[in-house]
Short mmCIF file of C-alpha atoms in Angstrom, two decimals:
data_model
loop_
_atom_site.label_atom_id
_atom_site.label_comp_id
_atom_site.label_asym_id
_atom_site.label_seq_id
_atom_site.Cartn_x
_atom_site.Cartn_y
_atom_site.Cartn_z
CA MET A 1 56.81 77.14 117.99
CA LYS A 2 59.88 79.10 119.08
CA LYS A 3 62.11 76.34 117.74
CA ILE A 4 60.61 76.72 114.26
CA TYR A 5 61.59 80.39 114.18
CA LEU A 6 65.01 79.66 115.61
CA VAL A 7 66.03 77.29 112.77
CA PRO A 8 65.80 79.88 109.95
CA VAL A 9 67.60 82.46 112.08
CA LEU A 10 70.43 80.04 112.83
CA LEU A 11 70.60 78.96 109.19
CA ALA A 12 70.83 82.58 108.07
CA GLY A 13 73.59 83.20 110.61
CA VAL A 14 75.60 80.23 109.32
CA LEU A 15 75.20 81.35 105.70
CA VAL A 16 76.30 84.90 106.48
CA SER A 17 79.28 83.57 108.41
CA CYS A 18 80.35 81.35 105.50
CA GLN A 19 79.90 84.23 103.05
CA ASN A 20 82.10 86.50 105.17
CA LYS A 21 84.85 83.86 105.24
CA LYS A 22 84.63 83.53 101.45
CA GLU A 23 84.83 87.30 101.01
CA ALA A 24 87.79 87.47 103.37
CA GLU A 25 89.55 84.72 101.41
CA ASP A 26 89.03 86.33 97.99
CA LYS A 27 90.15 89.70 99.39
CA LYS A 28 93.27 88.09 100.86
CA LEU A 29 94.09 86.45 97.52
CA ALA A 30 93.45 89.67 95.59
CA ASP A 31 95.75 91.55 97.97
CA GLN A 32 98.40 88.86 97.49
CA ALA A 33 98.16 89.13 93.68
CA ILE A 34 98.47 92.91 93.80
CA ALA A 35 101.42 92.73 96.21
CA ILE A 36 103.32 90.47 93.81
CA HIS A 37 102.38 92.75 90.92
CA ASP A 38 103.63 95.79 92.83
CA GLU A 39 106.90 94.01 93.56
CA ILE A 40 107.73 93.14 89.95
CA MET A 41 106.09 95.99 88.00
CA PRO A 42 108.98 98.46 88.53
CA GLN A 43 111.30 96.09 86.66
CA ILE A 44 109.56 96.93 83.39
CA SER A 45 111.44 100.23 83.11
CA SER A 46 114.78 98.41 83.40
CA PHE A 47 113.56 95.87 80.84
CA ASP A 48 112.71 98.71 78.46
CA LYS A 49 116.15 100.25 78.98
CA ALA A 50 117.77 96.86 78.37
CA THR A 51 115.95 96.43 75.05
CA ILE A 52 117.21 99.85 73.95
CA GLU A 53 120.71 98.86 75.06
CA ILE A 54 120.44 95.62 73.08
CA ASP A 55 119.36 97.52 69.96
CA SER A 56 122.36 99.81 70.35
CA ILE A 57 124.78 96.90 70.82
CA LEU A 58 123.38 95.07 67.81
CA LEU A 59 123.58 98.21 65.70
CA ASN A 60 127.22 98.78 66.68
CA LEU A 61 128.33 95.15 66.77
CA ASN A 62 130.93 95.63 64.03
CA ALA A 63 132.58 98.49 65.92
CA ILE A 64 132.49 96.45 69.13
CA LYS A 65 134.14 93.58 67.23
CA VAL A 66 136.99 95.91 66.19
CA ALA A 67 137.56 96.85 69.84
CA ASN A 68 137.24 93.21 70.94
CA PRO A 69 138.46 90.92 68.11
CA GLU A 70 137.73 87.77 70.13
CA LEU A 71 134.01 88.53 70.24
CA ASP A 72 131.87 85.94 68.44
CA THR A 73 129.39 88.27 66.78
CA THR A 74 127.11 85.47 65.56
CA THR A 75 126.66 84.06 69.05
CA THR A 76 126.35 87.54 70.53
CA ARG A 77 123.68 88.54 68.01
CA THR A 78 121.72 85.34 68.67
CA GLU A 79 121.94 85.64 72.47
CA LEU A 80 121.02 89.32 72.54
CA THR A 81 118.13 88.85 70.12
CA SER A 82 116.82 86.02 72.30
CA LEU A 83 117.22 88.17 75.41
CA LYS A 84 115.29 91.00 73.78
CA VAL A 85 112.45 88.60 72.93
CA ASN A 86 112.41 87.37 76.55
CA LEU A 87 112.37 90.93 77.94
CA GLU A 88 109.52 91.93 75.65
CA ALA A 89 107.58 88.74 76.47
CA ALA A 90 107.83 89.46 80.21
CA THR A 91 106.65 93.03 79.68
CA ASP A 92 103.81 91.92 77.40
CA ASN A 93 102.68 89.29 79.91
CA MET A 94 102.44 91.95 82.61
CA MET A 95 100.45 94.29 80.36
CA ILE A 96 98.02 91.49 79.41
CA TRP A 97 97.65 90.42 83.04
CA MET A 98 96.91 93.98 84.18
CA LYS A 99 94.35 94.45 81.39
CA ASP A 100 92.57 91.16 82.11
CA TYR A 101 92.77 91.06 85.91
CA SER A 102 89.53 91.65 87.79
CA LEU A 103 90.37 92.92 91.28
CA ASP A 104 86.68 93.05 92.19
CA SER A 105 86.00 89.37 91.48
CA THR A 106 84.70 87.55 94.55
CA ASP A 107 85.41 84.13 93.03
CA VAL A 108 88.04 82.52 95.26
CA ALA A 109 89.09 80.07 92.51
CA TYR A 110 89.62 82.99 90.10
CA GLN A 111 91.69 84.94 92.62
CA GLN A 112 93.78 81.84 93.42
CA ALA A 113 94.41 81.28 89.71
CA GLU A 114 95.49 84.92 89.38
CA VAL A 115 97.88 84.57 92.33
CA ASP A 116 99.32 81.53 90.56
CA ASN A 117 99.60 83.49 87.29
CA VAL A 118 101.32 86.47 88.85
CA THR A 119 103.64 84.16 90.83
CA ALA A 120 104.68 82.49 87.56
CA MET A 121 105.17 85.95 86.08
CA LYS A 122 107.42 86.87 89.02
CA LYS A 123 109.59 83.86 88.22
CA GLN A 124 109.68 84.91 84.57
CA PHE A 125 110.71 88.44 85.60
CA ASP A 126 113.41 87.12 87.95
CA ASP A 127 114.78 84.78 85.29
CA VAL A 128 114.88 87.38 82.53
CA SER A 129 116.39 89.94 84.90
CA LYS A 130 119.25 87.55 85.71
CA GLU A 131 119.66 86.69 82.03
CA SER A 132 119.80 90.38 81.17
CA GLU A 133 122.43 91.10 83.80
CA THR A 134 124.57 88.17 82.65
CA LYS A 135 124.37 88.84 78.92
CA LEU A 136 124.65 92.63 79.02
CA SER A 137 127.35 92.99 81.69
CA PRO A 138 130.25 92.45 79.22
CA PHE A 139 129.02 95.44 77.20
CA ARG A 140 128.59 97.80 80.14
CA LYS A 141 131.51 99.98 81.07
#
């Protein structure tokens, strides 16, 4: 008779143990997603400043051409317009991710997918940051 009571108790113990591991895993993944977010989020202010700088350069491109006659304004306009689109896309992706992200989700697959999403966003931020530095450096004094 004692063995009959022992089986449900052991089964309950195993289930609770598995649930705790699952909760620990989803918490770990959520913390990882937020850590990556916190690492790249501050770049948005520099992206915003870069878009303003691009607008200023494009607005004054004729005057810049006078000071630098060798400047290919068509290529410059195309490159800077593309850079601005990339900067805005990175910023928009972050805003959408923050709006849609559910920190409280206990679904491990969801949290893993979000870690993957924010990791891809980190790469996007790194790439556009390098592109910005490369394309804007000739215009910075």
